[in-house]
Amino acid sequence: SQTIHQWPATLVQPVGSPLSLECTVEGTSNPNLYWYRQAAGRGLQLLFYSVGIGQISSEVPQNLSASRPQDRQFILSSKKLLLSDSGFYLCAWSELRIEAFFGQGTRLTVV
Amino acid sequence: GDSVTQMEGPVTLSEEAFLTINCTYTATGYPSLFWYVQYPGEGLQLLLKATKADDKGSNKGFEATYRKETTSFHLEKGSVQVSDSAVYFCALRDGDMRFGAGTRLTVKP
């Protein structure tokens, strides 16, 4: 069966520090991968979407970047965090035309 | 582009009350439609889905019918429980996944 791992679960980082969140999927090949952000009390904002290795679509210009170095690995990064980057980050995967499956999320607090 | 609009919350109901959370969508193609639920501090879990017009998704007493003519996918439950308190997201998939803003439901005993 397929599983998705996302870490860390919580993270407190100072303003201006770098960020790296990792997500891996097991039990499937060539999944579509997603990074979403959920600000406190708000909905889900799609940040990045990938259909294959090295193929990243960015939804909004921002302080973040994503990479997919391997088929089932998706990394969210920042060189310098801003206070506004605080939120709940969710990784998800799906196959064509079916539902997305989510990781447990990372609570990022930038201080 | 594709988008989802769902009823704004928060919604507060008494136990055993009837629940409706409205969801409408805009899509150029023929999307699949989903409802997800999020409990505090957790990721999203799929609640139900429908992949074509007139399909009815159901799970745990919740139901939603894919209405192409009204571009809607409203979530309903006949008798809510305290344990149903959560945030509910409507979503569509036609390529990437798009989510509504979420509706917080609180059920009081």
mmCIF file of C-alpha atoms in Angstrom:
data_model
loop_
_atom_site.group_PDB
_atom_site.id
_atom_site.type_symbol
_atom_site.label_atom_id
_atom_site.label_comp_id
_atom_site.label_asym_id
_atom_site.label_seq_id
_atom_site.Cartn_x
_atom_site.Cartn_y
_atom_site.Cartn_z
ATOM 1 C CA SER A 1 0.000 0.000 0.000
ATOM 2 C CA GLN A 2 1.028 3.579 -0.527
ATOM 3 C CA THR A 3 2.258 5.778 2.294
ATOM 4 C CA ILE A 4 3.458 9.341 2.510
ATOM 5 C CA HIS A 5 5.995 10.633 5.002
ATOM 6 C CA GLN A 6 6.473 14.275 5.812
ATOM 7 C CA TRP A 7 8.910 15.738 8.300
ATOM 8 C CA PRO A 8 9.506 17.401 10.616
ATOM 9 C CA ALA A 9 6.123 17.634 12.325
ATOM 10 C CA THR A 10 6.894 20.967 13.945
ATOM 11 C CA LEU A 11 9.591 23.545 13.342
ATOM 12 C CA VAL A 12 10.463 26.896 14.882
ATOM 13 C CA GLN A 13 12.887 28.962 12.833
ATOM 14 C CA PRO A 14 14.210 32.521 13.136
ATOM 15 C CA VAL A 15 13.549 35.105 10.455
ATOM 16 C CA GLY A 16 16.230 34.967 7.772
ATOM 17 C CA SER A 17 17.144 31.334 8.348
ATOM 18 C CA PRO A 18 16.891 28.668 5.623
ATOM 19 C CA LEU A 19 14.172 26.043 5.384
ATOM 20 C CA SER A 20 14.018 22.508 4.092
ATOM 21 C CA LEU A 21 10.918 20.337 4.415
ATOM 22 C CA GLU A 22 10.967 16.860 2.974
ATOM 23 C CA CYS A 23 8.252 14.576 1.727
ATOM 24 C CA THR A 24 8.597 11.029 0.444
ATOM 25 C CA VAL A 25 6.064 8.627 -0.980
ATOM 26 C CA GLU A 26 6.232 4.841 -0.927
ATOM 27 C CA GLY A 27 4.347 2.224 -2.893
ATOM 28 C CA THR A 28 3.708 4.112 -6.114
ATOM 29 C CA SER A 29 5.615 5.272 -9.176
ATOM 30 C CA ASN A 30 5.592 8.634 -10.911
ATOM 31 C CA PRO A 31 3.034 10.230 -8.595
ATOM 32 C CA ASN A 32 1.852 13.802 -8.897
ATOM 33 C CA LEU A 33 3.215 15.651 -5.872
ATOM 34 C CA TYR A 34 1.943 18.799 -4.214
ATOM 35 C CA TRP A 35 2.927 21.301 -1.535
ATOM 36 C CA TYR A 36 0.124 23.268 0.099
ATOM 37 C CA ARG A 37 0.179 25.906 2.808
ATOM 38 C CA GLN A 38 -2.599 26.511 5.270
ATOM 39 C CA ALA A 39 -2.421 29.782 7.161
ATOM 40 C CA ALA A 40 -4.069 29.870 10.578
ATOM 41 C CA GLY A 41 -7.840 29.546 10.247
ATOM 42 C CA ARG A 42 -7.710 29.656 6.469
ATOM 43 C CA GLY A 43 -7.975 27.346 3.505
ATOM 44 C CA LEU A 44 -5.359 25.533 1.478
ATOM 45 C CA GLN A 45 -3.115 27.409 -0.897
ATOM 46 C CA LEU A 46 -1.445 25.352 -3.595
ATOM 47 C CA LEU A 47 2.238 26.294 -3.651
ATOM 48 C CA PHE A 48 3.883 23.795 -5.998
ATOM 49 C CA TYR A 49 2.806 20.943 -8.196
ATOM 50 C CA SER A 50 5.040 18.350 -9.834
ATOM 51 C CA VAL A 51 4.197 15.716 -12.450
ATOM 52 C CA GLY A 52 7.700 14.260 -12.659
ATOM 53 C CA ILE A 53 11.363 14.526 -11.706
ATOM 54 C CA GLY A 54 12.596 18.065 -12.192
ATOM 55 C CA GLN A 55 9.150 19.283 -13.305
ATOM 56 C CA ILE A 56 7.810 21.896 -10.916
ATOM 57 C CA SER A 57 4.883 24.248 -11.426
ATOM 58 C CA SER A 58 4.692 27.242 -9.118
ATOM 59 C CA GLU A 59 1.322 28.735 -8.329
ATOM 60 C CA VAL A 60 2.324 32.018 -6.752
ATOM 61 C CA PRO A 61 5.522 34.084 -6.625
ATOM 62 C CA GLN A 62 6.925 33.814 -3.135
ATOM 63 C CA ASN A 63 9.861 33.249 -0.902
ATOM 64 C CA LEU A 64 9.766 29.488 -1.386
ATOM 65 C CA SER A 65 11.024 26.982 -3.929
ATOM 66 C CA ALA A 66 10.495 23.285 -4.522
ATOM 67 C CA SER A 67 12.569 20.496 -5.985
ATOM 68 C CA ARG A 68 11.979 16.904 -6.968
ATOM 69 C CA PRO A 69 15.369 15.209 -7.076
ATOM 70 C CA GLN A 70 13.896 11.717 -7.159
ATOM 71 C CA ASP A 71 10.602 10.272 -8.377
ATOM 72 C CA ARG A 72 9.086 9.980 -4.909
ATOM 73 C CA GLN A 73 10.831 12.810 -3.094
ATOM 74 C CA PHE A 74 9.563 16.375 -2.934
ATOM 75 C CA ILE A 75 11.398 19.122 -1.066
ATOM 76 C CA LEU A 76 10.192 22.576 -0.067
ATOM 77 C CA SER A 77 12.913 25.141 0.571
ATOM 78 C CA SER A 78 13.616 28.730 1.375
ATOM 79 C CA LYS A 79 16.917 30.611 1.532
ATOM 80 C CA LYS A 80 15.621 33.215 3.991
ATOM 81 C CA LEU A 81 12.401 32.776 5.915
ATOM 82 C CA LEU A 82 9.956 35.624 6.492
ATOM 83 C CA LEU A 83 7.456 35.964 9.322
ATOM 84 C CA SER A 84 4.698 35.529 6.754
ATOM 85 C CA ASP A 85 6.004 32.051 5.914
ATOM 86 C CA SER A 86 4.545 30.725 9.156
ATOM 87 C CA GLY A 87 1.794 28.190 8.627
ATOM 88 C CA PHE A 88 0.868 24.567 8.280
ATOM 89 C CA TYR A 89 2.550 22.927 5.279
ATOM 90 C CA LEU A 90 1.047 19.871 3.721
ATOM 91 C CA CYS A 91 2.546 17.506 1.188
ATOM 92 C CA ALA A 92 0.250 15.347 -0.925
ATOM 93 C CA TRP A 93 0.440 12.835 -3.740
ATOM 94 C CA SER A 94 -2.011 11.510 -6.287
ATOM 95 C CA GLU A 95 -2.281 9.507 -9.451
ATOM 96 C CA LEU A 96 -4.133 10.749 -12.482
ATOM 97 C CA ARG A 97 -7.756 11.750 -11.827
ATOM 98 C CA ILE A 98 -8.036 10.263 -8.358
ATOM 99 C CA GLU A 99 -7.945 11.785 -4.927
ATOM 100 C CA ALA A 100 -4.886 13.225 -3.276
ATOM 101 C CA PHE A 101 -3.416 11.647 -0.154
ATOM 102 C CA PHE A 102 -1.926 13.905 2.454
ATOM 103 C CA GLY A 103 0.941 13.737 4.886
ATOM 104 C CA GLN A 104 0.463 14.733 8.506
ATOM 105 C CA GLY A 105 1.758 18.234 7.905
ATOM 106 C CA THR A 106 4.519 20.446 9.282
ATOM 107 C CA ARG A 107 3.698 23.302 11.619
ATOM 108 C CA LEU A 108 6.231 26.039 10.837
ATOM 109 C CA THR A 109 6.566 29.025 13.126
ATOM 110 C CA VAL A 110 8.933 31.782 12.062
ATOM 111 C CA VAL A 111 10.002 33.964 14.977
ATOM 112 C CA GLY B 1 -8.784 28.580 -14.116
ATOM 113 C CA ASP B 2 -10.542 25.922 -12.116
ATOM 114 C CA SER B 3 -11.817 26.938 -8.695
ATOM 115 C CA VAL B 4 -13.991 25.862 -5.793
ATOM 116 C CA THR B 5 -16.268 28.043 -3.690
ATOM 117 C CA GLN B 6 -17.687 26.688 -0.483
ATOM 118 C CA MET B 7 -19.916 28.008 2.230
ATOM 119 C CA GLU B 8 -18.121 30.158 4.726
ATOM 120 C CA GLY B 9 -18.175 29.137 8.327
ATOM 121 C CA PRO B 10 -18.048 28.680 11.078
ATOM 122 C CA VAL B 11 -21.076 26.443 11.351
ATOM 123 C CA THR B 12 -22.353 25.514 14.804
ATOM 124 C CA LEU B 13 -25.006 22.832 15.219
ATOM 125 C CA SER B 14 -26.530 20.818 18.005
ATOM 126 C CA GLU B 15 -26.053 17.077 18.048
ATOM 127 C CA GLU B 16 -28.462 15.206 15.750
ATOM 128 C CA ALA B 17 -29.110 18.298 13.622
ATOM 129 C CA PHE B 18 -29.090 18.174 9.820
ATOM 130 C CA LEU B 19 -25.953 19.430 8.096
ATOM 131 C CA THR B 20 -25.514 21.036 4.694
ATOM 132 C CA ILE B 21 -22.281 22.620 3.523
ATOM 133 C CA ASN B 22 -22.590 24.151 0.076
ATOM 134 C CA CYS B 23 -19.911 23.785 -2.567
ATOM 135 C CA THR B 24 -19.882 25.011 -6.159
ATOM 136 C CA TYR B 25 -17.131 24.739 -8.704
ATOM 137 C CA THR B 26 -15.838 26.249 -11.919
ATOM 138 C CA ALA B 27 -13.963 24.010 -14.328
ATOM 139 C CA THR B 28 -13.199 23.939 -18.022
ATOM 140 C CA GLY B 29 -13.112 20.145 -18.200
ATOM 141 C CA TYR B 30 -14.819 17.310 -16.352
ATOM 142 C CA PRO B 31 -13.314 17.221 -12.899
ATOM 143 C CA SER B 32 -13.549 14.685 -10.140
ATOM 144 C CA LEU B 33 -14.997 16.143 -6.939
ATOM 145 C CA PHE B 34 -14.046 15.445 -3.336
ATOM 146 C CA TRP B 35 -14.808 16.285 0.247
ATOM 147 C CA TYR B 36 -11.954 16.161 2.740
ATOM 148 C CA VAL B 37 -12.045 16.472 6.512
ATOM 149 C CA GLN B 38 -9.326 17.889 8.739
ATOM 150 C CA TYR B 39 -9.223 17.257 12.472
ATOM 151 C CA PRO B 40 -7.175 19.627 14.665
ATOM 152 C CA GLY B 41 -3.427 19.443 14.069
ATOM 153 C CA GLU B 42 -3.724 16.794 11.380
ATOM 154 C CA GLY B 43 -3.496 16.495 7.630
ATOM 155 C CA LEU B 44 -6.511 16.091 5.381
ATOM 156 C CA GLN B 45 -8.414 12.838 5.071
ATOM 157 C CA LEU B 46 -10.608 11.949 2.152
ATOM 158 C CA LEU B 47 -14.244 11.781 3.238
ATOM 159 C CA LEU B 48 -15.968 10.977 -0.058
ATOM 160 C CA LYS B 49 -15.661 11.468 -3.790
ATOM 161 C CA ALA B 50 -17.537 11.451 -7.100
ATOM 162 C CA THR B 51 -15.892 11.134 -10.473
ATOM 163 C CA LYS B 52 -18.716 11.909 -12.912
ATOM 164 C CA ALA B 53 -22.040 13.679 -13.142
ATOM 165 C CA ASP B 54 -24.872 12.265 -11.008
ATOM 166 C CA ASP B 55 -22.484 10.118 -8.968
ATOM 167 C CA LYS B 56 -23.206 10.130 -5.243
ATOM 168 C CA GLY B 57 -20.305 9.803 -2.847
ATOM 169 C CA SER B 58 -21.040 8.603 0.680
ATOM 170 C CA ASN B 59 -19.114 7.709 3.814
ATOM 171 C CA LYS B 60 -19.771 7.728 7.573
ATOM 172 C CA GLY B 61 -23.293 9.058 7.038
ATOM 173 C CA PHE B 62 -22.125 11.949 4.836
ATOM 174 C CA GLU B 63 -23.332 12.245 1.246
ATOM 175 C CA ALA B 64 -22.710 14.506 -1.734
ATOM 176 C CA THR B 65 -24.048 14.309 -5.296
ATOM 177 C CA TYR B 66 -22.144 15.565 -8.351
ATOM 178 C CA ARG B 67 -24.545 17.997 -10.042
ATOM 179 C CA LYS B 68 -23.178 19.080 -13.394
ATOM 180 C CA GLU B 69 -26.183 21.246 -14.249
ATOM 181 C CA THR B 70 -25.692 23.393 -11.154
ATOM 182 C CA THR B 71 -21.916 22.791 -10.863
ATOM 183 C CA SER B 72 -22.408 21.814 -7.236
ATOM 184 C CA PHE B 73 -21.293 19.149 -4.777
ATOM 185 C CA HIS B 74 -23.041 19.959 -1.500
ATOM 186 C CA LEU B 75 -22.150 17.922 1.583
ATOM 187 C CA GLU B 76 -25.016 16.611 3.741
ATOM 188 C CA LYS B 77 -25.491 14.535 6.851
ATOM 189 C CA GLY B 78 -28.808 13.737 8.416
ATOM 190 C CA SER B 79 -27.729 13.655 12.056
ATOM 191 C CA VAL B 80 -24.387 15.116 13.138
ATOM 192 C CA GLN B 81 -22.397 14.006 16.155
ATOM 193 C CA VAL B 82 -19.932 15.832 18.381
ATOM 194 C CA SER B 83 -17.168 13.761 16.776
ATOM 195 C CA ASP B 84 -17.977 15.340 13.392
ATOM 196 C CA SER B 85 -16.527 18.643 14.593
ATOM 197 C CA ALA B 86 -13.736 19.443 12.136
ATOM 198 C CA VAL B 87 -12.913 21.553 9.097
ATOM 199 C CA TYR B 88 -14.401 20.336 5.823
ATOM 200 C CA PHE B 89 -12.881 21.089 2.425
ATOM 201 C CA CYS B 90 -14.476 20.734 -0.965
ATOM 202 C CA ALA B 91 -12.014 20.016 -3.781
ATOM 203 C CA LEU B 92 -11.832 19.292 -7.481
ATOM 204 C CA ARG B 93 -9.295 17.479 -9.604
ATOM 205 C CA ASP B 94 -8.817 18.105 -13.299
ATOM 206 C CA GLY B 95 -5.059 18.037 -13.457
ATOM 207 C CA ASP B 96 -3.941 19.526 -10.187
ATOM 208 C CA MET B 97 -6.062 19.613 -7.020
ATOM 209 C CA ARG B 98 -7.970 22.755 -6.074
ATOM 210 C CA PHE B 99 -9.530 23.290 -2.677
ATOM 211 C CA GLY B 100 -12.202 25.516 -1.252
ATOM 212 C CA ALA B 101 -11.451 27.722 1.733
ATOM 213 C CA GLY B 102 -12.769 25.197 4.228
ATOM 214 C CA THR B 103 -15.768 25.289 6.557
ATOM 215 C CA ARG B 104 -15.312 24.816 10.281
ATOM 216 C CA LEU B 105 -18.075 22.745 11.844
ATOM 217 C CA THR B 106 -18.653 22.637 15.601
ATOM 218 C CA VAL B 107 -21.249 20.238 16.959
ATOM 219 C CA LYS B 108 -22.423 20.850 20.509
ATOM 220 C CA PRO B 109 -23.909 18.158 22.786
#
